[in-house]
mmCIF file of C-alpha atoms and ligand atoms in Angstrom:
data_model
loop_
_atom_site.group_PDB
_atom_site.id
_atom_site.type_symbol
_atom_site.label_atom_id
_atom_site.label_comp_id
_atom_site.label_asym_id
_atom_site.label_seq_id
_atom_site.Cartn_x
_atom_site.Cartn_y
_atom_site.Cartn_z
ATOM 1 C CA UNK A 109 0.000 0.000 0.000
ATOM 2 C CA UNK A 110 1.353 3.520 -1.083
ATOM 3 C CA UNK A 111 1.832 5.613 2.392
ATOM 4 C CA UNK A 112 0.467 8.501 1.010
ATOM 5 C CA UNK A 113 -2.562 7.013 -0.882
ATOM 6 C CA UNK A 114 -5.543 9.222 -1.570
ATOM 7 C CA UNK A 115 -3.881 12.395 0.133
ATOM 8 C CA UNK A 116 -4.532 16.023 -0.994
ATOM 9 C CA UNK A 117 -0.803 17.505 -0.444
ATOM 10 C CA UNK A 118 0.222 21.398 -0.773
ATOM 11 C CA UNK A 119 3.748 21.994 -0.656
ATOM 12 C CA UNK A 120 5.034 25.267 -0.744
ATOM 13 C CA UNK A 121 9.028 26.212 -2.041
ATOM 14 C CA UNK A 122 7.405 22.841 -4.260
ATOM 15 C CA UNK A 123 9.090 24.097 -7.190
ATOM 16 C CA UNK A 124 12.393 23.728 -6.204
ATOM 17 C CA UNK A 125 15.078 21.305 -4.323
ATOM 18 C CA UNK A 126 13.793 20.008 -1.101
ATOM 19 C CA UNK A 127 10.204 20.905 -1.939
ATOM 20 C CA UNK A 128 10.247 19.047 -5.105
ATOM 21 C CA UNK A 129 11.570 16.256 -4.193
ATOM 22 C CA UNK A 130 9.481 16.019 -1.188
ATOM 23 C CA UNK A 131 6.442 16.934 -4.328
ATOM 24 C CA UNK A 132 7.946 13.819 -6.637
ATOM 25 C CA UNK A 133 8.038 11.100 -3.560
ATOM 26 C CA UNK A 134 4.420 12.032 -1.995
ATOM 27 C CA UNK A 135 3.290 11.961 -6.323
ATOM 28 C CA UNK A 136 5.263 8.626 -5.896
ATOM 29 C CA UNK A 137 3.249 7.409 -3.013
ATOM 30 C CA UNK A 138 0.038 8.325 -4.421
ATOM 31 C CA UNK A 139 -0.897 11.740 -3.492
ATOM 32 C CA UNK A 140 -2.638 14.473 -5.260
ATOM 33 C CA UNK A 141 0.021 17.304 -5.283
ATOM 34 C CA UNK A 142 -0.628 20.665 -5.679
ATOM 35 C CA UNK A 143 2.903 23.093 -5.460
ATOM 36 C CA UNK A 144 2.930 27.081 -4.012
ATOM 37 C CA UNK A 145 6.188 28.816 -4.987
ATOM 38 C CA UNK A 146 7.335 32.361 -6.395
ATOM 39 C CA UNK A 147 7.998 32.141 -10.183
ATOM 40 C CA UNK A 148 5.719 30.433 -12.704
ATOM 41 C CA UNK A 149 7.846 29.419 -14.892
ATOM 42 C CA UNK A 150 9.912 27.059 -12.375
ATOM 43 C CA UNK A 151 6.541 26.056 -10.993
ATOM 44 C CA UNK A 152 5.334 24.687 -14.866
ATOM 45 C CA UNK A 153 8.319 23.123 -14.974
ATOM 46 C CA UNK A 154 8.170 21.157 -11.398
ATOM 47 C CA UNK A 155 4.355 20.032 -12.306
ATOM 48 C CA UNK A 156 5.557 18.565 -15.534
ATOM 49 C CA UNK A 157 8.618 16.852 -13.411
ATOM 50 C CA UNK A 158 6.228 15.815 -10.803
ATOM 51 C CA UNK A 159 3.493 14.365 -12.719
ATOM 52 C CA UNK A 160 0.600 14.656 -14.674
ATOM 53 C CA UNK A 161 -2.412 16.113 -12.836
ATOM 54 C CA UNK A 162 -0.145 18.355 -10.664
ATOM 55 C CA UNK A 163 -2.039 21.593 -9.236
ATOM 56 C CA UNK A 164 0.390 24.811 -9.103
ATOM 57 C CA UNK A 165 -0.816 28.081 -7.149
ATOM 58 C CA UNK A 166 1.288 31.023 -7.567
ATOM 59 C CA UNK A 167 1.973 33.296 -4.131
ATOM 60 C CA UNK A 168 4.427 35.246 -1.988
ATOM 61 C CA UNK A 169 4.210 33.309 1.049
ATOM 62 C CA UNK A 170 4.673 36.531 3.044
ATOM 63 C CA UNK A 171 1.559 37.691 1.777
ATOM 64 C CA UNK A 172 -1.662 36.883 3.522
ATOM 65 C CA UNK A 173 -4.182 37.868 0.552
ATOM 66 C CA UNK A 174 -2.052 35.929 -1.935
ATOM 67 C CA UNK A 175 -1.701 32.965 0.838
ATOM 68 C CA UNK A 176 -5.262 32.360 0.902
ATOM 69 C CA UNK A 177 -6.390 32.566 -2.468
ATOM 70 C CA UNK A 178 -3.331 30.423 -3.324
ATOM 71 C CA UNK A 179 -4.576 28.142 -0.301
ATOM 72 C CA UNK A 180 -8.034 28.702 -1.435
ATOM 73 C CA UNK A 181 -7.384 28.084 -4.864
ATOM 74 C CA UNK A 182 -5.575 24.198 -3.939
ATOM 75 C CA UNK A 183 -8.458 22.848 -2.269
ATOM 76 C CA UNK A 184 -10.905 23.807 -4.496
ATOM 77 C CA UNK A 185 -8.590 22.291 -6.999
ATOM 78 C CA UNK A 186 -7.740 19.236 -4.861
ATOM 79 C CA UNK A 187 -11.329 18.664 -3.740
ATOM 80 C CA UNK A 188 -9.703 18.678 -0.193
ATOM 81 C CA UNK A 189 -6.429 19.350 1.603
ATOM 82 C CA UNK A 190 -5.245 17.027 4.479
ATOM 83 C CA UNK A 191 -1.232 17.621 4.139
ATOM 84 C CA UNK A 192 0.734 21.143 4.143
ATOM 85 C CA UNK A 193 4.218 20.637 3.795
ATOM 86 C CA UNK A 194 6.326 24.114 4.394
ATOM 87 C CA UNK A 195 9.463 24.024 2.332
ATOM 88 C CA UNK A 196 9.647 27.683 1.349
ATOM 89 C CA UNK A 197 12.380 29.315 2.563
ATOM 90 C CA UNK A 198 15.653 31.937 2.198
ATOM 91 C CA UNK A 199 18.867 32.973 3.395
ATOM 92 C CA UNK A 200 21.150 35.461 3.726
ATOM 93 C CA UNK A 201 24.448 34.578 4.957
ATOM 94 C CA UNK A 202 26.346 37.977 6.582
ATOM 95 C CA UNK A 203 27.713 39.385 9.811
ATOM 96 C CA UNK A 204 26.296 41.068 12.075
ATOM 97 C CA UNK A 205 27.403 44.665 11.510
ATOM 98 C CA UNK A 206 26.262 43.408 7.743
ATOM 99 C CA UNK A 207 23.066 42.514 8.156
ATOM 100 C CA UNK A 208 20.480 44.886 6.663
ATOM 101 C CA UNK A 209 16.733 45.330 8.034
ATOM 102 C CA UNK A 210 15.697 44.553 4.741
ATOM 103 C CA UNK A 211 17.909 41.448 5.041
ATOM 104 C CA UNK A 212 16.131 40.730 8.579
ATOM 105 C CA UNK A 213 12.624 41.414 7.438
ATOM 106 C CA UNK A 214 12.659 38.938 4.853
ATOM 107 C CA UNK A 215 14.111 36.004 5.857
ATOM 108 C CA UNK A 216 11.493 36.158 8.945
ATOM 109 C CA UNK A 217 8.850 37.360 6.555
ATOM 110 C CA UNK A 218 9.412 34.498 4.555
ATOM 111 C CA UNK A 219 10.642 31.575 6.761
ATOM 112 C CA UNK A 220 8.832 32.319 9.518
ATOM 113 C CA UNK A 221 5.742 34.160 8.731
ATOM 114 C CA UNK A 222 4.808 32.569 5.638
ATOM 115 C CA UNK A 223 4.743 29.346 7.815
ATOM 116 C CA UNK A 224 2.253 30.858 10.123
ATOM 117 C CA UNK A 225 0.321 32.244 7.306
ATOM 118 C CA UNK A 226 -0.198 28.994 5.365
ATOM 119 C CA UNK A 227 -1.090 26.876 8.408
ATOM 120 C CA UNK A 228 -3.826 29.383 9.115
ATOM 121 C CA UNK A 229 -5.098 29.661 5.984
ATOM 122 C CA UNK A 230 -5.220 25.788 5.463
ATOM 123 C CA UNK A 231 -6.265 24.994 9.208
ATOM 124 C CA UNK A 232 -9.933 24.052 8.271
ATOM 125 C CA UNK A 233 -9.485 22.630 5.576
ATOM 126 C CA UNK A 234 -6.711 20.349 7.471
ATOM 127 C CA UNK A 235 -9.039 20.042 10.731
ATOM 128 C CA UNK A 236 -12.101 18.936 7.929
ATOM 129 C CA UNK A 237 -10.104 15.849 6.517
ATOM 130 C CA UNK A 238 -10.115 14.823 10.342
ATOM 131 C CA UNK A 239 -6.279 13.245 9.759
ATOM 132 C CA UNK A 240 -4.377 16.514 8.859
ATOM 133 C CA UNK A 241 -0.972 16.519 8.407
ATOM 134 C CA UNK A 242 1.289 20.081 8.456
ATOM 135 C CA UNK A 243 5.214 18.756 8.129
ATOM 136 C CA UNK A 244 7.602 22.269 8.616
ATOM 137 C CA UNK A 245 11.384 22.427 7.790
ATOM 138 C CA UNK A 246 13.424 23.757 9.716
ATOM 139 C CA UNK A 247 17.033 23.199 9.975
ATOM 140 C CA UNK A 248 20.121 22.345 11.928
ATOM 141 C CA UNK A 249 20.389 26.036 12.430
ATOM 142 C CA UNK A 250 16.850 25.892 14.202
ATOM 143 C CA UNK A 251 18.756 23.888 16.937
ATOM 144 C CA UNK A 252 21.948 25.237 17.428
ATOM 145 C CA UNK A 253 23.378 29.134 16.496
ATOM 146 C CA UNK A 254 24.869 29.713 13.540
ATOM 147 C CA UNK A 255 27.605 32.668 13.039
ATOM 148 C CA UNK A 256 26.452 35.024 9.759
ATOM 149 C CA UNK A 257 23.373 33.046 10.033
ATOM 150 C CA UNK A 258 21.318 35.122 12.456
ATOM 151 C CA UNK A 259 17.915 35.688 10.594
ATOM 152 C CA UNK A 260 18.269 32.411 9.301
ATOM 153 C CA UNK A 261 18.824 30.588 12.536
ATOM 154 C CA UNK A 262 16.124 32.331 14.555
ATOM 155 C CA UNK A 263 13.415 32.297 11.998
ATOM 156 C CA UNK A 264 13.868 28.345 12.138
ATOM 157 C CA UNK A 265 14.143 28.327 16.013
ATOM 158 C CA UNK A 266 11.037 30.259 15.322
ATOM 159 C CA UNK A 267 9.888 27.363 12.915
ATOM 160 C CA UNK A 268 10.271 24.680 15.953
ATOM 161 C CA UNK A 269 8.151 26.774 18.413
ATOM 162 C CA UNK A 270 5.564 27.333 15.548
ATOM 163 C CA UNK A 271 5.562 23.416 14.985
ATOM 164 C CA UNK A 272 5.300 22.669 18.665
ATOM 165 C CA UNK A 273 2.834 25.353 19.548
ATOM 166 C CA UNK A 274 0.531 24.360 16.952
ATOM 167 C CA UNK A 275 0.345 20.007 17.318
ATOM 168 C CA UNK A 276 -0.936 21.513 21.319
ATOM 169 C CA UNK A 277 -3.698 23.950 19.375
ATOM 170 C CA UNK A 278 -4.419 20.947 16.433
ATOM 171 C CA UNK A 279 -4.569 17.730 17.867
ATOM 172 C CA UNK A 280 -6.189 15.181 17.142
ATOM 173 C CA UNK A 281 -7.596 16.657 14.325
ATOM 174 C CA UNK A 282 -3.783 17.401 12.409
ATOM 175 C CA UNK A 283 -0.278 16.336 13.876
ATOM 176 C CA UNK A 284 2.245 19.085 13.223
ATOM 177 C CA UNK A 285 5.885 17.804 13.309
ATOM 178 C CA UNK A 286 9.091 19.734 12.013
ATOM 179 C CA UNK A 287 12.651 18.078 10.177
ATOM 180 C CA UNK A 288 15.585 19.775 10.985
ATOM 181 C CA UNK A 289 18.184 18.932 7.934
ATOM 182 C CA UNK A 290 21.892 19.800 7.790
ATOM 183 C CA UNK A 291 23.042 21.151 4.786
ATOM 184 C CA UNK A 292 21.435 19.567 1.305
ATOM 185 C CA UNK A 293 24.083 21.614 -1.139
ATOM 186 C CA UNK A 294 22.275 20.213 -4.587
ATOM 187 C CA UNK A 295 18.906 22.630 -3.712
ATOM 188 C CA UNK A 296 18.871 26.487 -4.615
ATOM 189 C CA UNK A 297 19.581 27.510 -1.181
ATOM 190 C CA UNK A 298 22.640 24.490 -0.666
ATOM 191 C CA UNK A 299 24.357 25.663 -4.098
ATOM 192 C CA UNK A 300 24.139 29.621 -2.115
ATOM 193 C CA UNK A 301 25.705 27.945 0.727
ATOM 194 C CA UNK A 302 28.331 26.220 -0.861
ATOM 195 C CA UNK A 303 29.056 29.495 -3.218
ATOM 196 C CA UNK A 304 29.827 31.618 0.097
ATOM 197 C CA UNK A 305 32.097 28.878 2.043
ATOM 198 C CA UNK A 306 33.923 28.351 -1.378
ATOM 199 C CA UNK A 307 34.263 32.570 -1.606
ATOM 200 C CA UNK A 308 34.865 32.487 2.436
ATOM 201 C CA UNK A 309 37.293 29.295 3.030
ATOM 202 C CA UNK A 310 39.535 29.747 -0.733
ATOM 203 C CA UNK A 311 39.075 26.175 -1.041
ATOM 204 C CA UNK A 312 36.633 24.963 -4.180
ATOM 205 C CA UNK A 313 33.547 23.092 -3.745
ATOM 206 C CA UNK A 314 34.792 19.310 -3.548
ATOM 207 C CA UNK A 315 36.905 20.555 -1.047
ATOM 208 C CA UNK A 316 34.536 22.100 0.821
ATOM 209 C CA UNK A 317 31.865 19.143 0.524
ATOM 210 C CA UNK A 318 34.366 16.375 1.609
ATOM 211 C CA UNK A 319 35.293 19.085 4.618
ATOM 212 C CA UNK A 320 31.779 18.989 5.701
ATOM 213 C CA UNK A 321 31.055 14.982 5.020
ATOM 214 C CA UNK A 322 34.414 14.624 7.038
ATOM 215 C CA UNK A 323 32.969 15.877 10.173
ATOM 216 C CA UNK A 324 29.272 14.311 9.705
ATOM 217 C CA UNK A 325 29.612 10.994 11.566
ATOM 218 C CA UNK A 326 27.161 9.546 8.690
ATOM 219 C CA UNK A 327 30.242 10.055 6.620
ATOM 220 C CA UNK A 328 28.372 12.127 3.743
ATOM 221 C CA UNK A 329 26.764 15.246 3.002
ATOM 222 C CA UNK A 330 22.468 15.251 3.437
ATOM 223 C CA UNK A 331 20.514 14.742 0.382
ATOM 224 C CA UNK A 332 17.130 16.480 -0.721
ATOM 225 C CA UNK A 333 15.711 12.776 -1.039
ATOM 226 C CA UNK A 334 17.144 12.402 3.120
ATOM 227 C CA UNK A 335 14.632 15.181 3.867
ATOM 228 C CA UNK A 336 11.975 13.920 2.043
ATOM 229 C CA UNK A 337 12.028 10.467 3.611
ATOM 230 C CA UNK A 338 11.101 12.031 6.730
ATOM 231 C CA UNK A 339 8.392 14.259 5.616
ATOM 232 C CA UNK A 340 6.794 11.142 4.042
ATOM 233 C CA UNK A 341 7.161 9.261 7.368
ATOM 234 C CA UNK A 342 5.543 11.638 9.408
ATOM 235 C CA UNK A 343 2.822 12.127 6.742
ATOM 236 C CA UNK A 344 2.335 8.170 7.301
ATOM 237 C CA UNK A 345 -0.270 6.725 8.614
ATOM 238 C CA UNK A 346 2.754 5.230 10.779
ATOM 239 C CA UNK A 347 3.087 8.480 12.618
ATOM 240 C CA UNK A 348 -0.203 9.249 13.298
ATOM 241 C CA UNK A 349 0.323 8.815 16.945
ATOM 242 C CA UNK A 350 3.262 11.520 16.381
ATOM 243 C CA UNK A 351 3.527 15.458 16.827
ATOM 244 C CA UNK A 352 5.168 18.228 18.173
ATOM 245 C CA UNK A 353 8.445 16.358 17.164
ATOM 246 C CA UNK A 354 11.562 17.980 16.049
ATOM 247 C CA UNK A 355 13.490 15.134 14.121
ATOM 248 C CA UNK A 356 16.946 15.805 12.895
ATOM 249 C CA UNK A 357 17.815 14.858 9.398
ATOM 250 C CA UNK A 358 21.815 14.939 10.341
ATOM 251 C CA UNK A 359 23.816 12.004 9.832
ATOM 252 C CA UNK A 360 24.287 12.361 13.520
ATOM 253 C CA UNK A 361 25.790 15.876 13.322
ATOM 254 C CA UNK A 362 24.625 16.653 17.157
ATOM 255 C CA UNK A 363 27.104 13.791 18.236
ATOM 256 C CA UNK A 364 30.094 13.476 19.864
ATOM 257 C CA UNK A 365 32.553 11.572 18.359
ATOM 258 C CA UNK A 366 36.404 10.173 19.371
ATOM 259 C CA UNK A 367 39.143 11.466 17.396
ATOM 260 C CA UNK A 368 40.299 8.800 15.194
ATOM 261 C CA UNK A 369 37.551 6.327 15.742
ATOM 262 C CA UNK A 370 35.532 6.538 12.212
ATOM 263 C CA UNK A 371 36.574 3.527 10.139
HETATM 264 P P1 NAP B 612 15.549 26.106 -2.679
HETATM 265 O O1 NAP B 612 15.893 25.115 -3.739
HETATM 266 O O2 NAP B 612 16.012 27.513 -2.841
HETATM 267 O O3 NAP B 612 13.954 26.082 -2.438
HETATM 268 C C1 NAP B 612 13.269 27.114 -1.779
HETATM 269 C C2 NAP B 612 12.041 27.472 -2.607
HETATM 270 O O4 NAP B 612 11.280 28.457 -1.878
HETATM 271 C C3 NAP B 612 12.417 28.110 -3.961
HETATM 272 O O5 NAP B 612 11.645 27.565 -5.013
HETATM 273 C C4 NAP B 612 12.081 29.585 -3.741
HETATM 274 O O6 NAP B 612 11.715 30.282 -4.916
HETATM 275 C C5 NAP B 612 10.873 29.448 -2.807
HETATM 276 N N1 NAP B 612 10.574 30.729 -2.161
HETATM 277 C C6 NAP B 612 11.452 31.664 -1.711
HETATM 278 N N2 NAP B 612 10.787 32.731 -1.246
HETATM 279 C C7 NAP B 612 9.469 32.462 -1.408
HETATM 280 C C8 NAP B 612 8.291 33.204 -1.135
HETATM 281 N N3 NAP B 612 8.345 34.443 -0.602
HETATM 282 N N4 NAP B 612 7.094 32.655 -1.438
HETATM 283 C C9 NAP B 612 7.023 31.418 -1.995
HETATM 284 N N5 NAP B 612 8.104 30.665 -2.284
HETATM 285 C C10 NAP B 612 9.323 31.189 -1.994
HETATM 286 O O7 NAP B 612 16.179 25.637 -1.287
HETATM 287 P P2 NAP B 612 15.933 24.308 -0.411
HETATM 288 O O8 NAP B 612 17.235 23.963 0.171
HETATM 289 O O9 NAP B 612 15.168 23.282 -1.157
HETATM 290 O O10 NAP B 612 15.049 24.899 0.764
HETATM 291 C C11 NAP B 612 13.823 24.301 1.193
HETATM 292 C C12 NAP B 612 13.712 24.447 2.714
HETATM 293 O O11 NAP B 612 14.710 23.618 3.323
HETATM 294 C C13 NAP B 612 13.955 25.869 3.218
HETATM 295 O O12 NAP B 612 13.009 26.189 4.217
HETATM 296 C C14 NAP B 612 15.342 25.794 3.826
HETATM 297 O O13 NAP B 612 15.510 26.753 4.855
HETATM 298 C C15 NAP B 612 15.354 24.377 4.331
HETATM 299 N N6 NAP B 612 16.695 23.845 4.563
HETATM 300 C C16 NAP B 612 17.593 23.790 3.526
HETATM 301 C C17 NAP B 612 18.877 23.302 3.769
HETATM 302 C C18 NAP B 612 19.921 23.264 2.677
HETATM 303 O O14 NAP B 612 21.118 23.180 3.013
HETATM 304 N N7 NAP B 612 19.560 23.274 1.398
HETATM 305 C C19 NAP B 612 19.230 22.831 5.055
HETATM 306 C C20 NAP B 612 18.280 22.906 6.078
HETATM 307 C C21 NAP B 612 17.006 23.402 5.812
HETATM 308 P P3 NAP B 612 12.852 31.116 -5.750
HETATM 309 O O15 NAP B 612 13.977 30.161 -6.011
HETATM 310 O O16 NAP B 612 12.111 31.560 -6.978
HETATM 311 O O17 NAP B 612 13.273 32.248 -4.863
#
């Protein structure tokens, strides 16, 4: 049986890295996928990757009135919604003394109020289907600081308090349940990532990938398809019993490990 089997699935950031691939598994698994993101172009593109059948909505996720008719405009499409999977998201990587208001203002805007915004606007259509799923992504940085990642890091703090705050206000109706990934450098915002610590270290990108896979214990860098693994578990009927959980997608980053003792 297909885990996701006769779901209604919005996921926003769908037309790109983490949210498409998350998009292409739940397709996989038998949902009915609709994707929110910024450009239409990207999002044509993404539907014809993801499948045939595949709703797109069009919307700044920092804006409410675009939020809801893009929410509004899913269902109605969908016949239903009973999973909301939050992928959109931004960065800007700079100092302190660098970082702009503007710079501030969006990332939050974006990672952090566009969350809020599209779980409100979906709620009763979630509570309706009576086994609601909301899946947010957060990050490592939403569970330990980050230098030149300050907006960044506390919008996804943000994003865990969000998460946890809301599986207390949804149950039973919708379990709400956030994955925290370490760095996925094939996606939009990985390839940005990579880009600055190549500009920042001198070293080139191989270098700098086998650098980070050398002190992951899991021996390798994360993967967009890691990610989406665990969105599709908690969107299981596995995990219905599950919410309010932060689960890190890490390769056991958080760890401490012995000098000298990988193999
Ligand atoms: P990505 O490929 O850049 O995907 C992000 C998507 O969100 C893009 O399609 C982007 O559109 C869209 N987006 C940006 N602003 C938006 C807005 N205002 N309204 C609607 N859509 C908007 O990067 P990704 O790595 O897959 O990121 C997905 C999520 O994973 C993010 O929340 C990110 O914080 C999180 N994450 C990523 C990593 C990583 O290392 N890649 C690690 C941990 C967590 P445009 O490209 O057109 O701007």
């Amino acid at each position: 049986m297909n885990i996701a089997a006769g779901r209604k699935a919005l996921v926003t950031g769908g037309a790109s890295g983490i949210g498409l691939e998350v998009a292409r598994q739940l397709a996989a698994e038998g949902a009915a996928v609709a994707l929110l993101d910024l450009d239409e172009e990207k999002l044509a593109a993404a539907a014809a990757d993801v499948g045939a059948g595949t709703v797109t909505v069009r919307a700044d996720v920092g804006s409410p009135g675009q939020v809801r008719a893009a929410v509004e405009g899913a269902v109605d499409r969908l016949g239903g919604l009973d999973t909301l999977v939050i992928c959109a998201g931004v960065i800007h990587v700079k100092p302190l003394a660098e970082v702009t208001e503007a710079d501030w203002d969006h990332t939050l805007d974006v990672n952090l109020k566009g969350a809020f915004l599209c779980c409100q606007a979906a709620e009763s259509a979630l509570r309706a289907s009576r086994r609601g799923r909301i899946v947010t992504i957060s990050s490592d940085a939403g569970r330990r600081g980050v230098p030149h990642l300050l907006a960044y890091s506390a919008s996804k703090f943000g994003l865990v308090g969000l998460t946890e705050s809301l599986a207390a206000e949804l149950a039973p109706s919708v379990t709400v349940n956030t994955v925290c990934p370490v760095g996925v450098p094939t996606t939009g915002m990985g390839q940005q990532l990579l880009s600055w610590k190549t500009e920042h270290t001198g070293q080139d990108a191989d270098r700098v990938l086998s650098g980070i896979a050398n002190a992951i214990p899991m021996a390798r860098n994360g993967t967009a398809s890691d990610v989406a693994n665990a969105v599709l578990y908690f969107v299981s009927e596995a995990a219905s019993f599950i919410t309010g959980v932060s689960l890190d997608v890490d390769g056991g980053s958080r760890l401490n490990t012995l000098p000298g003792a990988a193999e």
